[in-house]
């Protein structure tokens, strides 16, 4: 069934922008060098696979190789949930389960997200309406994340820079900032976005004046492909919105 604005769905990596905004709020907009390493996905914690329901943040990090550091990717962009999971452990969130994590994040951001698993980089379920309120608070300046959009951006393409190890984005030299993509490749419009693997795709325009969401859940379409397809569709929506013409 087609979702409505209030349909709850897993948003996968759209959770990354939420955690980054939480950290920014806790730091009052002044990130440490370690915060930047973890939130731009360059910390070397790149072995993360998944959490189980009912675990705490600590328990998920300790499961399997989730919390393992890989020296070969340290300092290089590598798209993986382990960066944020380890950051949350080091930042004192380790004892929190799904409910505790949601309560802590929501109190800081004024949001109403829930966690399906204690995974900071991909565990949230949300509706378009609830996530839209979060984006509205960023654009309106109520959250510190507004000043960090596009900040500390790193190259993400292993094909074009030695400082990138792994990216789900097929070609194109987009950059990655604090928990979000900067769509500044040749075909992009500079929007700040956080595409999820199942197709949930939120964005803020490059001028930080508007925001939008393409909300869908397509688990059978492929873990990377659904998010990328939504990103490409979102670009067409933004182009039509600004030009007044459908291409």
Tab-separated table of C-alpha atoms in Angstrom:
chain	number	residue	atom	x	y	z
A	1	UNK	CA	0.000	0.000	0.000
A	2	UNK	CA	1.164	3.518	-0.714
A	3	UNK	CA	2.370	5.234	2.455
A	4	UNK	CA	0.811	8.371	3.860
A	5	UNK	CA	2.585	11.151	5.707
A	6	UNK	CA	2.040	9.320	9.005
A	7	UNK	CA	3.029	5.796	7.911
A	8	UNK	CA	5.819	4.461	10.113
A	9	UNK	CA	8.651	2.692	8.284
A	10	UNK	CA	12.299	1.725	8.826
A	11	UNK	CA	14.471	4.560	7.534
A	12	UNK	CA	17.862	2.808	7.675
A	13	UNK	CA	20.736	5.251	7.043
A	14	UNK	CA	18.513	8.303	7.255
A	15	UNK	CA	19.184	7.654	10.964
A	16	UNK	CA	22.733	8.963	10.479
A	17	UNK	CA	21.653	12.597	10.195
A	18	UNK	CA	19.610	12.197	13.384
A	19	UNK	CA	22.567	10.917	15.406
A	20	UNK	CA	24.851	13.602	13.988
A	21	UNK	CA	22.312	16.255	14.977
A	22	UNK	CA	22.130	14.767	18.472
A	23	UNK	CA	25.902	14.982	18.898
A	24	UNK	CA	25.923	18.542	17.542
A	25	UNK	CA	23.226	19.486	20.034
A	26	UNK	CA	25.144	17.930	22.927
A	27	UNK	CA	28.293	19.833	21.919
A	28	UNK	CA	26.412	23.094	21.305
A	29	UNK	CA	27.653	23.043	17.726
A	30	UNK	CA	31.349	22.709	18.604
A	31	UNK	CA	32.472	19.251	17.569
A	32	UNK	CA	35.739	17.715	18.731
A	33	UNK	CA	38.243	16.278	16.259
A	34	UNK	CA	37.158	12.796	17.339
A	35	UNK	CA	33.500	13.682	16.726
A	36	UNK	CA	34.421	14.727	13.201
A	37	UNK	CA	36.315	11.476	12.529
A	38	UNK	CA	33.411	9.314	13.637
A	39	UNK	CA	30.636	11.391	12.065
A	40	UNK	CA	32.365	11.701	8.668
A	41	UNK	CA	32.837	7.901	8.695
A	42	UNK	CA	36.638	8.022	8.674
A	43	UNK	CA	37.402	6.505	12.096
A	44	UNK	CA	38.356	3.004	10.935
A	45	UNK	CA	35.465	1.227	12.696
A	46	UNK	CA	34.250	-0.492	9.560
A	47	UNK	CA	33.367	-4.084	10.519
A	48	UNK	CA	29.813	-3.443	11.714
A	49	UNK	CA	27.060	-5.766	10.424
A	50	UNK	CA	23.837	-5.602	12.484
A	51	UNK	CA	22.216	-5.321	15.913
A	52	UNK	CA	19.569	-7.560	17.474
A	53	UNK	CA	16.360	-6.321	19.013
A	54	UNK	CA	16.515	-6.165	22.785
A	55	UNK	CA	20.219	-5.384	22.892
A	56	UNK	CA	21.811	-2.296	24.365
A	57	UNK	CA	24.149	-0.067	22.388
A	58	UNK	CA	27.097	-1.714	24.172
A	59	UNK	CA	25.857	-5.232	23.490
A	60	UNK	CA	25.419	-4.499	19.806
A	61	UNK	CA	28.897	-3.006	19.559
A	62	UNK	CA	30.368	-6.101	21.258
A	63	UNK	CA	28.545	-8.593	19.018
A	64	UNK	CA	30.714	-10.355	16.444
A	65	UNK	CA	33.155	-7.969	14.794
A	66	UNK	CA	30.874	-4.919	15.117
A	67	UNK	CA	33.236	-2.960	17.354
A	68	UNK	CA	36.452	-3.987	15.628
A	69	UNK	CA	38.842	-1.317	14.399
A	70	UNK	CA	40.438	-1.750	10.977
A	71	UNK	CA	43.738	0.166	10.688
A	72	UNK	CA	43.610	-0.097	6.884
A	73	UNK	CA	40.525	2.151	6.754
A	74	UNK	CA	41.483	4.551	9.543
A	75	UNK	CA	41.499	8.060	8.103
A	76	UNK	CA	39.653	6.956	4.976
A	77	UNK	CA	35.956	7.330	4.168
A	78	UNK	CA	34.257	3.939	4.496
A	79	UNK	CA	30.472	3.796	4.632
A	80	UNK	CA	29.662	1.606	7.646
A	81	UNK	CA	27.557	1.784	10.799
A	82	UNK	CA	30.468	0.942	13.082
A	83	UNK	CA	31.689	4.537	13.251
A	84	UNK	CA	28.563	5.855	14.955
A	85	UNK	CA	28.031	2.738	17.064
A	86	UNK	CA	31.518	3.045	18.564
A	87	UNK	CA	31.093	6.807	19.004
A	88	UNK	CA	27.910	6.246	21.006
A	89	UNK	CA	29.701	3.720	23.234
A	90	UNK	CA	32.568	6.128	23.880
A	91	UNK	CA	30.099	8.965	24.465
A	92	UNK	CA	28.303	7.208	27.316
A	93	UNK	CA	25.208	5.832	25.552
A	94	UNK	CA	26.241	2.187	25.817
A	95	UNK	CA	23.749	1.124	28.498
A	96	UNK	CA	20.713	2.327	26.525
A	97	UNK	CA	18.291	-0.065	24.845
A	98	UNK	CA	15.836	0.865	22.083
A	99	UNK	CA	13.466	2.737	24.386
A	100	UNK	CA	16.232	4.480	26.316
A	101	UNK	CA	17.974	5.515	23.134
A	102	UNK	CA	14.783	6.962	21.667
A	103	UNK	CA	14.055	8.863	24.862
A	104	UNK	CA	17.571	10.354	25.006
A	105	UNK	CA	17.695	11.357	21.335
A	106	UNK	CA	14.167	12.762	21.293
A	107	UNK	CA	14.642	14.828	24.440
A	108	UNK	CA	17.714	16.468	22.922
A	109	UNK	CA	16.205	17.138	19.482
A	110	UNK	CA	12.535	17.733	20.262
A	111	UNK	CA	11.600	14.827	17.987
A	112	UNK	CA	9.487	11.666	18.230
A	113	UNK	CA	11.573	8.900	16.656
A	114	UNK	CA	11.605	5.294	17.801
A	115	UNK	CA	14.359	2.701	17.447
A	116	UNK	CA	13.755	-0.784	16.090
A	117	UNK	CA	17.248	-1.778	17.202
A	118	UNK	CA	19.971	0.093	19.117
A	119	UNK	CA	21.886	1.003	15.969
A	120	UNK	CA	22.766	4.693	15.763
A	121	UNK	CA	23.498	4.658	12.038
A	122	UNK	CA	20.417	2.773	10.897
A	123	UNK	CA	17.975	1.749	13.611
A	124	UNK	CA	15.196	4.357	13.476
A	125	UNK	CA	11.593	3.940	12.353
A	126	UNK	CA	9.809	7.155	11.423
A	127	UNK	CA	7.065	8.659	9.339
A	128	UNK	CA	7.576	11.403	6.783
A	129	UNK	CA	5.660	13.771	9.068
A	130	UNK	CA	7.897	13.102	12.076
A	131	UNK	CA	11.114	13.283	10.080
A	132	UNK	CA	9.839	16.423	8.401
A	133	UNK	CA	9.483	18.091	11.784
A	134	UNK	CA	13.135	17.231	12.444
A	135	UNK	CA	14.220	18.787	9.131
A	136	UNK	CA	12.049	21.817	9.852
A	137	UNK	CA	13.877	22.315	13.152
A	138	UNK	CA	17.235	22.183	11.376
A	139	UNK	CA	16.241	24.633	8.642
A	140	UNK	CA	14.617	26.922	11.214
A	141	UNK	CA	17.822	27.066	13.256
A	142	UNK	CA	16.400	25.414	16.384
A	143	UNK	CA	19.071	22.720	16.083
A	144	UNK	CA	22.829	23.208	15.979
A	145	UNK	CA	23.023	20.954	12.929
A	146	UNK	CA	22.118	23.880	10.673
A	147	UNK	CA	25.588	25.428	11.040
A	148	UNK	CA	27.259	22.071	10.333
A	149	UNK	CA	25.558	21.255	7.025
A	150	UNK	CA	28.376	20.602	4.577
A	151	UNK	CA	31.069	21.120	7.234
A	152	UNK	CA	34.230	18.963	7.303
A	153	UNK	CA	33.169	17.278	4.042
A	154	UNK	CA	35.375	14.416	2.826
A	155	UNK	CA	35.816	12.765	-0.557
A	156	UNK	CA	33.900	9.491	-0.865
A	157	UNK	CA	34.911	8.028	-4.221
A	158	UNK	CA	37.645	5.362	-4.113
A	159	UNK	CA	38.039	5.897	-7.856
A	160	UNK	CA	39.065	9.531	-7.523
A	161	UNK	CA	40.765	9.919	-4.144
A	162	UNK	CA	43.092	7.806	-1.982
A	163	UNK	CA	41.278	8.969	1.156
A	164	UNK	CA	38.159	6.892	0.343
A	165	UNK	CA	37.858	3.137	0.866
A	166	UNK	CA	34.196	2.201	0.350
A	167	UNK	CA	31.058	4.025	-0.786
A	168	UNK	CA	27.538	2.909	-1.762
A	169	UNK	CA	27.236	5.799	-4.223
A	170	UNK	CA	27.805	4.557	-7.792
A	171	UNK	CA	30.319	6.864	-9.426
A	172	UNK	CA	30.328	10.628	-9.069
A	173	UNK	CA	32.449	12.497	-6.586
A	174	UNK	CA	29.881	13.391	-3.941
A	175	UNK	CA	31.220	14.336	-0.502
A	176	UNK	CA	30.201	13.292	3.000
A	177	UNK	CA	29.801	15.742	5.852
A	178	UNK	CA	28.596	15.334	9.454
A	179	UNK	CA	26.191	12.398	9.137
A	180	UNK	CA	24.993	13.405	5.679
A	181	UNK	CA	25.866	13.465	1.989
A	182	UNK	CA	26.717	16.644	0.100
A	183	UNK	CA	25.417	16.090	-3.430
A	184	UNK	CA	28.047	18.220	-5.120
A	185	UNK	CA	29.057	15.870	-7.943
A	186	UNK	CA	28.830	17.072	-11.532
A	187	UNK	CA	25.183	16.019	-11.821
A	188	UNK	CA	24.194	17.144	-8.332
A	189	UNK	CA	22.704	20.323	-6.938
A	190	UNK	CA	24.631	20.546	-3.677
A	191	UNK	CA	21.747	19.327	-1.490
A	192	UNK	CA	22.436	17.856	1.946
A	193	UNK	CA	20.827	14.432	2.250
A	194	UNK	CA	20.750	11.158	4.161
A	195	UNK	CA	19.442	8.358	1.950
A	196	UNK	CA	18.353	5.110	3.601
A	197	UNK	CA	18.929	1.655	2.127
A	198	UNK	CA	15.191	0.926	1.870
A	199	UNK	CA	14.443	4.108	-0.084
A	200	UNK	CA	13.607	6.690	2.622
A	201	UNK	CA	15.334	9.829	1.371
A	202	UNK	CA	15.318	13.186	3.211
A	203	UNK	CA	17.117	16.303	2.026
A	204	UNK	CA	17.770	19.967	2.741
A	205	UNK	CA	18.451	22.247	-0.213
A	206	UNK	CA	21.932	23.689	-0.645
A	207	UNK	CA	20.709	27.168	0.297
A	208	UNK	CA	19.119	25.668	3.452
A	209	UNK	CA	15.820	27.307	2.557
A	210	UNK	CA	13.717	24.232	1.759
A	211	UNK	CA	13.559	20.567	2.661
A	212	UNK	CA	11.829	17.473	1.365
A	213	UNK	CA	11.362	13.736	1.849
A	214	UNK	CA	10.748	10.864	-0.516
A	215	UNK	CA	9.227	8.303	1.870
A	216	UNK	CA	9.030	4.673	0.811
A	217	UNK	CA	10.010	1.199	2.000
A	218	UNK	CA	11.371	-1.133	-0.678
A	219	UNK	CA	13.280	-3.969	1.012
A	220	UNK	CA	13.188	-6.256	-2.032
A	221	UNK	CA	14.788	-3.684	-4.333
A	222	UNK	CA	18.297	-4.081	-2.933
A	223	UNK	CA	20.034	-2.529	0.029
A	224	UNK	CA	22.051	0.106	-1.829
A	225	UNK	CA	19.984	0.488	-4.966
A	226	UNK	CA	16.748	1.642	-3.312
A	227	UNK	CA	18.437	4.539	-1.545
A	228	UNK	CA	20.349	5.597	-4.641
A	229	UNK	CA	17.190	5.388	-6.781
A	230	UNK	CA	15.360	7.617	-4.308
A	231	UNK	CA	18.247	10.074	-4.373
A	232	UNK	CA	18.061	10.311	-8.153
A	233	UNK	CA	14.287	10.777	-7.999
A	234	UNK	CA	14.730	13.450	-5.329
A	235	UNK	CA	17.057	15.356	-7.612
A	236	UNK	CA	14.369	15.429	-10.290
A	237	UNK	CA	11.789	16.618	-7.750
A	238	UNK	CA	14.053	19.462	-6.637
A	239	UNK	CA	14.814	20.456	-10.241
A	240	UNK	CA	11.092	20.557	-11.036
A	241	UNK	CA	10.363	22.540	-7.875
A	242	UNK	CA	12.958	25.220	-8.623
A	243	UNK	CA	12.407	25.430	-12.383
A	244	UNK	CA	8.663	24.918	-12.534
A	245	UNK	CA	9.198	22.356	-15.272
A	246	UNK	CA	9.005	18.556	-15.234
A	247	UNK	CA	11.867	16.922	-17.103
